[in-house]
mmCIF file of C-alpha atoms and ligand atoms in Angstrom:
data_model
loop_
_atom_site.group_PDB
_atom_site.id
_atom_site.type_symbol
_atom_site.label_atom_id
_atom_site.label_comp_id
_atom_site.label_asym_id
_atom_site.label_seq_id
_atom_site.Cartn_x
_atom_site.Cartn_y
_atom_site.Cartn_z
ATOM 1 C CA ALA K 1 -0.018 -0.310 0.268
ATOM 2 C CA SER K 2 1.199 3.398 -1.130
ATOM 3 C CA THR K 3 1.034 6.974 0.444
ATOM 4 C CA LEU K 4 -0.001 9.866 -1.606
ATOM 5 C CA SER K 5 2.186 12.892 -1.014
ATOM 6 C CA VAL K 6 1.533 16.448 -2.720
ATOM 7 C CA ASN K 7 4.362 18.470 -2.298
ATOM 8 C CA GLY K 8 4.229 22.346 -2.910
ATOM 9 C CA VAL K 9 1.900 22.144 -6.000
ATOM 10 C CA SER K 10 0.602 24.930 -7.853
ATOM 11 C CA LYS K 11 -1.845 25.165 -10.939
ATOM 12 C CA ARG K 12 -2.190 28.364 -12.854
ATOM 13 C CA TYR K 13 -5.076 28.882 -15.906
ATOM 14 C CA ARG K 14 -4.978 31.244 -18.491
ATOM 15 C CA GLN K 15 -8.570 33.188 -18.143
ATOM 16 C CA ARG K 16 -10.232 32.940 -21.424
ATOM 17 C CA GLY K 17 -10.394 36.080 -23.441
ATOM 18 C CA LYS K 18 -8.626 38.051 -20.881
ATOM 19 C CA GLY K 19 -5.090 38.169 -22.442
ATOM 20 C CA ARG K 20 -2.367 37.222 -20.323
ATOM 21 C CA LYS K 21 -4.522 37.275 -16.996
ATOM 22 C CA LEU K 22 -3.980 34.071 -14.650
ATOM 23 C CA THR K 23 -6.269 32.277 -12.482
ATOM 24 C CA VAL K 24 -4.552 30.898 -9.621
ATOM 25 C CA ALA K 25 -6.413 27.612 -8.931
ATOM 26 C CA VAL K 26 -4.019 25.958 -6.692
ATOM 27 C CA ASP K 27 -1.260 27.575 -4.888
ATOM 28 C CA ASN K 28 1.327 25.792 -2.813
ATOM 29 C CA VAL K 29 -0.740 23.035 -1.822
ATOM 30 C CA SER K 30 0.601 20.113 0.281
ATOM 31 C CA PHE K 31 -0.803 17.282 2.221
ATOM 32 C CA THR K 32 -0.210 13.637 2.537
ATOM 33 C CA ILE K 33 -2.745 10.562 2.474
ATOM 34 C CA PRO K 34 -1.096 7.455 4.242
ATOM 35 C CA PRO K 35 -2.721 4.047 3.025
ATOM 36 C CA GLY K 36 -6.519 3.452 4.155
ATOM 37 C CA ALA K 37 -7.398 6.778 5.152
ATOM 38 C CA ALA K 38 -10.366 8.547 4.222
ATOM 39 C CA VAL K 39 -9.383 12.107 3.104
ATOM 40 C CA GLY K 40 -12.309 14.685 2.204
ATOM 41 C CA LEU K 41 -11.529 18.143 0.244
ATOM 42 C CA VAL K 42 -13.842 20.746 0.958
ATOM 43 C CA GLY K 43 -14.124 24.124 -0.024
ATOM 44 C CA ALA K 44 -16.732 26.498 -1.691
ATOM 45 C CA SER K 45 -17.272 26.150 -5.599
ATOM 46 C CA GLY K 46 -13.742 27.554 -7.584
ATOM 47 C CA SER K 47 -11.487 27.034 -4.496
ATOM 48 C CA GLY K 48 -9.427 24.462 -6.669
ATOM 49 C CA LYS K 49 -10.971 20.771 -5.174
ATOM 50 C CA SER K 50 -11.364 19.395 -8.935
ATOM 51 C CA THR K 51 -8.036 20.409 -10.060
ATOM 52 C CA ILE K 52 -6.518 19.025 -7.402
ATOM 53 C CA GLY K 53 -8.355 15.949 -8.487
ATOM 54 C CA ARG K 54 -7.368 16.098 -11.671
ATOM 55 C CA LEU K 55 -3.663 16.897 -10.671
ATOM 56 C CA VAL K 56 -3.636 13.798 -8.386
ATOM 57 C CA THR K 57 -4.532 11.466 -10.967
ATOM 58 C CA GLY K 58 -2.374 12.796 -13.188
ATOM 59 C CA THR K 59 -4.732 14.037 -15.972
ATOM 60 C CA GLU K 60 -3.346 17.610 -15.292
ATOM 61 C CA ARG K 61 0.223 18.484 -14.654
ATOM 62 C CA PRO K 62 0.896 21.160 -12.054
ATOM 63 C CA ASP K 63 3.106 23.924 -12.883
ATOM 64 C CA SER K 64 5.496 23.158 -9.972
ATOM 65 C CA GLY K 65 5.614 20.969 -7.011
ATOM 66 C CA GLN K 66 5.906 17.248 -6.812
ATOM 67 C CA ILE K 67 2.998 14.514 -6.397
ATOM 68 C CA ARG K 68 3.995 11.217 -5.534
ATOM 69 C CA PHE K 69 2.029 7.937 -5.074
ATOM 70 C CA GLY K 70 4.308 5.298 -3.813
ATOM 71 C CA ASP K 71 7.355 5.205 -6.281
ATOM 72 C CA LEU K 72 5.463 6.845 -8.834
ATOM 73 C CA GLN K 73 6.143 10.619 -9.553
ATOM 74 C CA ILE K 74 2.934 11.770 -10.781
ATOM 75 C CA GLU K 75 3.797 14.645 -12.665
ATOM 76 C CA ARG K 76 6.521 13.169 -14.425
ATOM 77 C CA LEU K 77 4.679 10.283 -15.972
ATOM 78 C CA SER K 78 4.277 10.226 -19.528
ATOM 79 C CA HIS K 79 0.958 9.759 -21.200
ATOM 80 C CA ARG K 80 1.289 5.996 -21.600
ATOM 81 C CA SER K 81 2.446 5.265 -18.039
ATOM 82 C CA LEU K 82 -0.595 7.101 -16.779
ATOM 83 C CA HIS K 83 -2.042 3.152 -17.370
ATOM 84 C CA THR K 84 0.503 2.128 -14.366
ATOM 85 C CA LEU K 85 -0.951 4.713 -12.262
ATOM 86 C CA HIS K 86 -4.641 4.132 -12.873
ATOM 87 C CA ARG K 87 -4.080 0.425 -12.228
ATOM 88 C CA LYS K 88 -3.900 1.889 -8.436
ATOM 89 C CA VAL K 89 -5.655 5.133 -8.397
ATOM 90 C CA GLN K 90 -9.310 5.136 -9.922
ATOM 91 C CA MET K 91 -11.608 8.337 -9.930
ATOM 92 C CA VAL K 92 -15.429 8.625 -9.943
ATOM 93 C CA PHE K 93 -16.689 11.596 -11.191
ATOM 94 C CA GLN K 94 -20.005 13.771 -10.639
ATOM 95 C CA ASP K 95 -21.298 13.084 -14.260
ATOM 96 C CA PRO K 96 -22.481 9.084 -14.272
ATOM 97 C CA TYR K 97 -24.025 10.165 -17.662
ATOM 98 C CA GLY K 98 -20.778 11.441 -19.266
ATOM 99 C CA ALA K 99 -18.567 8.651 -17.551
ATOM 100 C CA LEU K 100 -19.863 5.825 -19.370
ATOM 101 C CA ASN K 101 -19.552 4.879 -23.051
ATOM 102 C CA PRO K 102 -23.284 4.624 -24.459
ATOM 103 C CA VAL K 103 -22.290 2.067 -26.834
ATOM 104 C CA HIS K 104 -21.019 -0.443 -24.350
ATOM 105 C CA THR K 105 -23.010 -2.893 -22.383
ATOM 106 C CA VAL K 106 -22.552 -2.916 -18.608
ATOM 107 C CA GLY K 107 -20.459 -6.185 -18.483
ATOM 108 C CA TYR K 108 -17.917 -4.514 -21.144
ATOM 109 C CA THR K 109 -17.340 -1.653 -19.264
ATOM 110 C CA VAL K 110 -16.956 -3.515 -16.059
ATOM 111 C CA SER K 111 -15.059 -6.483 -17.435
ATOM 112 C CA ARG K 112 -12.599 -3.975 -19.659
ATOM 113 C CA PRO K 113 -10.441 -3.413 -16.661
ATOM 114 C CA CYS K 114 -10.239 -6.961 -15.457
ATOM 115 C CA VAL K 115 -8.429 -7.851 -19.013
ATOM 116 C CA ASN K 116 -6.573 -4.695 -19.371
ATOM 117 C CA TYR K 117 -5.009 -4.633 -15.783
ATOM 118 C CA LEU K 118 -5.505 -7.865 -14.153
ATOM 119 C CA GLY K 119 -4.761 -10.083 -17.390
ATOM 120 C CA MET K 120 -7.927 -11.993 -17.119
ATOM 121 C CA SER K 121 -9.904 -13.831 -19.795
ATOM 122 C CA ALA K 122 -12.534 -12.316 -21.143
ATOM 123 C CA SER K 123 -14.820 -14.823 -19.693
ATOM 124 C CA GLU K 124 -13.315 -14.906 -16.115
ATOM 125 C CA ALA K 125 -13.499 -11.000 -16.561
ATOM 126 C CA PHE K 126 -17.036 -11.136 -17.178
ATOM 127 C CA ASP K 127 -17.752 -13.358 -14.334
ATOM 128 C CA ARG K 128 -15.953 -10.911 -12.302
ATOM 129 C CA ALA K 129 -18.017 -8.094 -13.372
ATOM 130 C CA GLY K 130 -21.199 -9.963 -12.201
ATOM 131 C CA GLN K 131 -19.654 -9.950 -9.086
ATOM 132 C CA LEU K 132 -18.399 -6.770 -8.975
ATOM 133 C CA LEU K 133 -22.153 -5.446 -9.906
ATOM 134 C CA ASP K 134 -23.766 -7.702 -7.223
ATOM 135 C CA ARG K 135 -21.512 -6.019 -4.560
ATOM 136 C CA VAL K 136 -22.427 -2.567 -5.915
ATOM 137 C CA GLY K 137 -25.956 -3.518 -5.380
ATOM 138 C CA LEU K 138 -26.973 -4.187 -8.843
ATOM 139 C CA ALA K 139 -28.619 -7.596 -7.984
ATOM 140 C CA PRO K 140 -28.825 -9.847 -9.852
ATOM 141 C CA SER K 141 -26.154 -9.005 -12.006
ATOM 142 C CA GLY K 142 -27.608 -11.064 -14.899
ATOM 143 C CA GLN K 143 -30.176 -8.295 -15.063
ATOM 144 C CA PHE K 144 -27.581 -5.366 -15.784
ATOM 145 C CA LEU K 145 -24.690 -7.273 -17.730
ATOM 146 C CA SER K 146 -26.283 -6.534 -20.932
ATOM 147 C CA LYS K 147 -27.930 -3.565 -20.510
ATOM 148 C CA LEU K 148 -26.474 -0.298 -22.136
ATOM 149 C CA PRO K 149 -26.121 3.210 -19.725
ATOM 150 C CA HIS K 150 -29.304 4.584 -21.405
ATOM 151 C CA GLN K 151 -31.535 2.037 -19.833
ATOM 152 C CA LEU K 152 -29.912 2.966 -16.530
ATOM 153 C CA SER K 153 -31.098 5.519 -13.581
ATOM 154 C CA GLY K 154 -28.577 7.923 -12.578
ATOM 155 C CA GLY K 155 -27.946 6.143 -9.432
ATOM 156 C CA GLN K 156 -27.378 2.530 -11.540
ATOM 157 C CA ARG K 157 -24.926 4.342 -13.429
ATOM 158 C CA GLN K 158 -22.997 5.850 -10.802
ATOM 159 C CA ARG K 159 -23.099 2.020 -9.147
ATOM 160 C CA VAL K 160 -21.764 1.214 -12.814
ATOM 161 C CA VAL K 161 -18.956 3.652 -12.902
ATOM 162 C CA ILE K 162 -18.061 2.548 -9.213
ATOM 163 C CA ALA K 163 -17.885 -1.149 -10.085
ATOM 164 C CA ARG K 164 -15.595 -0.123 -12.759
ATOM 165 C CA ALA K 165 -13.370 2.027 -10.751
ATOM 166 C CA LEU K 166 -13.006 -1.191 -8.408
ATOM 167 C CA ALA K 167 -12.254 -3.688 -11.112
ATOM 168 C CA CYS K 168 -8.727 -3.492 -11.187
ATOM 169 C CA GLU K 169 -8.638 -3.571 -7.550
ATOM 170 C CA PRO K 170 -6.951 -0.200 -6.872
ATOM 171 C CA GLU K 171 -5.818 1.552 -3.471
ATOM 172 C CA PHE K 172 -6.888 4.595 -3.957
ATOM 173 C CA LEU K 173 -10.165 6.216 -4.967
ATOM 174 C CA VAL K 174 -10.584 9.936 -6.092
ATOM 175 C CA ALA K 175 -14.554 10.742 -5.728
ATOM 176 C CA ASP K 176 -15.050 14.294 -6.816
ATOM 177 C CA GLU K 177 -18.685 15.299 -6.093
ATOM 178 C CA PRO K 178 -19.693 11.410 -6.750
ATOM 179 C CA VAL K 179 -23.543 12.143 -5.875
ATOM 180 C CA SER K 180 -24.037 15.925 -6.507
ATOM 181 C CA MET K 181 -25.904 15.212 -9.936
ATOM 182 C CA LEU K 182 -27.765 12.290 -8.352
ATOM 183 C CA ASP K 183 -31.604 12.647 -6.979
ATOM 184 C CA VAL K 184 -31.591 13.860 -3.364
ATOM 185 C CA SER K 185 -33.173 10.312 -2.487
ATOM 186 C CA LEU K 186 -30.380 8.344 -4.104
ATOM 187 C CA ARG K 187 -27.133 10.192 -2.657
ATOM 188 C CA ALA K 188 -27.311 8.595 0.999
ATOM 189 C CA GLY K 189 -27.362 4.990 -0.856
ATOM 190 C CA ILE K 190 -24.408 5.917 -3.283
ATOM 191 C CA LEU K 191 -22.390 7.215 -0.312
ATOM 192 C CA ARG K 192 -22.857 4.496 1.964
ATOM 193 C CA LEU K 193 -21.317 2.102 -0.765
ATOM 194 C CA LEU K 194 -18.408 4.273 -1.041
ATOM 195 C CA ALA K 195 -18.009 4.276 2.485
ATOM 196 C CA ASP K 196 -18.474 0.654 3.020
ATOM 197 C CA LEU K 197 -16.319 -0.448 -0.144
ATOM 198 C CA GLN K 198 -13.373 2.013 1.355
ATOM 199 C CA ARG K 199 -13.457 0.345 4.672
ATOM 200 C CA GLU K 200 -13.854 -3.065 3.355
ATOM 201 C CA ASN K 201 -10.838 -3.151 0.823
ATOM 202 C CA GLY K 202 -8.963 -0.779 2.902
ATOM 203 C CA LEU K 203 -9.110 1.644 0.059
ATOM 204 C CA SER K 204 -7.379 5.426 0.649
ATOM 205 C CA LEU K 205 -10.051 7.986 -0.258
ATOM 206 C CA LEU K 206 -9.918 11.370 -1.480
ATOM 207 C CA TYR K 207 -13.324 12.637 -1.347
ATOM 208 C CA ILE K 208 -13.899 16.162 -2.886
ATOM 209 C CA THR K 209 -16.919 18.118 -1.821
ATOM 210 C CA HIS K 210 -18.664 21.185 -1.309
ATOM 211 C CA ASP K 211 -21.139 19.246 0.991
ATOM 212 C CA LEU K 212 -19.560 19.109 4.767
ATOM 213 C CA LEU K 213 -22.510 16.863 5.825
ATOM 214 C CA SER K 214 -21.466 14.040 3.561
ATOM 215 C CA ALA K 215 -17.675 14.700 4.413
ATOM 216 C CA ARG K 216 -18.562 14.065 7.933
ATOM 217 C CA VAL K 217 -19.796 10.617 7.131
ATOM 218 C CA LEU K 218 -17.457 9.628 4.522
ATOM 219 C CA THR K 219 -13.793 10.921 6.020
ATOM 220 C CA ASP K 220 -11.513 10.872 9.125
ATOM 221 C CA HIS K 221 -9.426 13.605 7.988
ATOM 222 C CA ILE K 222 -10.391 16.830 6.151
ATOM 223 C CA LEU K 223 -8.425 19.633 4.294
ATOM 224 C CA VAL K 224 -10.258 23.006 3.917
ATOM 225 C CA LEU K 225 -9.248 24.814 0.545
ATOM 226 C CA ASN K 226 -10.014 28.557 0.079
ATOM 227 C CA LYS K 227 -8.830 30.078 -3.576
ATOM 228 C CA GLY K 228 -6.416 27.173 -3.767
ATOM 229 C CA ILE K 229 -5.095 27.661 -0.319
ATOM 230 C CA ILE K 230 -5.418 25.037 2.379
ATOM 231 C CA VAL K 231 -6.562 26.941 5.102
ATOM 232 C CA GLU K 232 -7.427 24.314 7.694
ATOM 233 C CA GLN K 233 -6.935 20.591 8.206
ATOM 234 C CA GLY K 234 -7.160 18.043 10.757
ATOM 235 C CA ALA K 235 -9.422 15.416 12.323
ATOM 236 C CA THR K 236 -12.833 15.483 10.722
ATOM 237 C CA VAL K 237 -14.842 15.662 14.115
ATOM 238 C CA GLU K 238 -12.769 18.504 15.322
ATOM 239 C CA VAL K 239 -12.688 20.678 11.899
ATOM 240 C CA LEU K 240 -16.347 20.137 11.204
ATOM 241 C CA ARG K 241 -17.235 20.545 14.759
ATOM 242 C CA ASN K 242 -17.933 24.302 14.357
ATOM 243 C CA PRO K 243 -19.102 24.510 10.833
HETATM 244 P P1 ADP B 301 -13.651 24.054 -7.637
HETATM 245 O O1 ADP B 301 -13.692 21.946 -7.889
HETATM 246 O O2 ADP B 301 -13.682 24.179 -6.094
HETATM 247 O O3 ADP B 301 -14.877 24.198 -8.031
HETATM 248 P P2 ADP B 301 -11.978 24.180 -9.824
HETATM 249 O O4 ADP B 301 -10.587 23.485 -9.317
HETATM 250 O O5 ADP B 301 -12.753 23.498 -10.568
HETATM 251 O O6 ADP B 301 -12.480 24.600 -8.291
HETATM 252 O O7 ADP B 301 -11.340 25.865 -10.181
HETATM 253 C C1 ADP B 301 -10.371 26.377 -9.496
HETATM 254 C C2 ADP B 301 -10.298 27.912 -10.286
HETATM 255 O O8 ADP B 301 -9.334 27.285 -11.542
HETATM 256 C C3 ADP B 301 -11.516 28.546 -10.787
HETATM 257 O O9 ADP B 301 -11.603 29.797 -10.793
HETATM 258 C C4 ADP B 301 -11.723 27.957 -12.040
HETATM 259 O O10 ADP B 301 -12.563 28.500 -12.778
HETATM 260 C C5 ADP B 301 -10.343 27.863 -12.464
HETATM 261 N N1 ADP B 301 -10.358 26.789 -13.816
HETATM 262 C C6 ADP B 301 -10.485 25.446 -13.227
HETATM 263 N N2 ADP B 301 -10.410 24.486 -14.310
HETATM 264 C C7 ADP B 301 -10.000 25.397 -15.383
HETATM 265 C C8 ADP B 301 -9.646 25.210 -16.895
HETATM 266 N N3 ADP B 301 -9.617 24.254 -17.588
HETATM 267 N N4 ADP B 301 -9.357 26.607 -17.597
HETATM 268 C C9 ADP B 301 -9.117 27.743 -16.949
HETATM 269 N N5 ADP B 301 -9.754 28.045 -15.887
HETATM 270 C C10 ADP B 301 -10.240 26.953 -14.893
HETATM 271 P P1 ADP B 302 -13.439 4.235 -25.378
HETATM 272 O O1 ADP B 302 -13.575 2.984 -25.590
HETATM 273 O O2 ADP B 302 -14.525 5.074 -26.152
HETATM 274 O O3 ADP B 302 -12.397 4.848 -24.966
HETATM 275 P P2 ADP B 302 -13.951 3.879 -22.781
HETATM 276 O O4 ADP B 302 -15.200 2.669 -22.094
HETATM 277 O O5 ADP B 302 -12.746 3.841 -22.031
HETATM 278 O O6 ADP B 302 -14.283 4.402 -23.903
HETATM 279 O O7 ADP B 302 -14.603 4.923 -21.514
HETATM 280 C C1 ADP B 302 -15.529 6.101 -21.681
HETATM 281 C C2 ADP B 302 -14.908 7.349 -21.199
HETATM 282 O O8 ADP B 302 -14.902 7.122 -19.846
HETATM 283 C C3 ADP B 302 -13.813 7.951 -21.919
HETATM 284 O O9 ADP B 302 -13.920 9.249 -21.741
HETATM 285 C C4 ADP B 302 -12.858 7.622 -20.592
HETATM 286 O O10 ADP B 302 -11.925 8.253 -20.499
HETATM 287 C C5 ADP B 302 -13.719 7.278 -19.279
HETATM 288 N N1 ADP B 302 -13.237 6.638 -18.308
HETATM 289 C C6 ADP B 302 -13.126 5.206 -18.534
HETATM 290 N N2 ADP B 302 -12.362 4.374 -17.599
HETATM 291 C C7 ADP B 302 -12.667 5.224 -16.292
HETATM 292 C C8 ADP B 302 -12.710 5.286 -14.978
HETATM 293 N N3 ADP B 302 -11.790 4.502 -14.478
HETATM 294 N N4 ADP B 302 -13.022 6.537 -14.323
HETATM 295 C C9 ADP B 302 -13.623 7.565 -14.915
HETATM 296 N N5 ADP B 302 -13.601 7.360 -16.123
HETATM 297 C C10 ADP B 302 -13.109 6.744 -17.083
#
């Protein structure tokens, strides 16, 4: 199991249509997430949370600073070796509609990482996809394997996305507002599933949200971001005692 360490990371964006003006999205941020820890990254909209999510998953590079997961220096990984990182670090995003390929069946979507990352045969992978679907509450899985995304509800799609993320047996999960696009009535179920999976699998979790209540349920440590700067951090019970 590996520790994520983010060290002095900054990211600036050029503002659209404003010439050379830069937005500082993330400003000299440092934190570590030890194996198995559940950490919340909270802050108002525009505070830089999603940018940090993209930086730690290697989908964007920082302007300065280092991001290390175990022996992988994330900001230096080539596009090809991101594969090595994504074997260990998986993501679940806000939008369960955009995250799934509309022409891939659920069975194909969830089994593919087992083939690509774990080297399973297609039929082994399909069996495992069935087990994963059962685990994420899409049971009996036989009813879901051949479905296409448009035949599923938003909550069911997010469960498929979670099953796909777990398929390659990752060590670390980055969940960026995983329930904010779902009906309010579905949110608690998905959050409970994420909490259970995190504990069962000893996953490290970076849970990105503006919703303090859900951060309280899901995390034991909190980082509070304001305008790209970590302004407070500590045990969730301490940080969220006086919201
Ligand atoms: P949060 O996730 O907390 O809402 P973001 O990380 O999305 O915050 O954004 C932080 C800041 O960076 C905001 O000012 C946002 O407008 C800006 N920003 C984020 N992504 C981009 C981008 N691709 N291009 C330009 N500006 C961006
Ligand atoms: P395609 O065959 O068109 O590449 P994929 O099934 O690989 O389609 O993925 C569909 C979309 O979901 C792509 O935009 C891809 O980047 C994204 N995606 C794939 N795997 C994951 C994952 N584990 N977490 C989040 N997004 C993913």
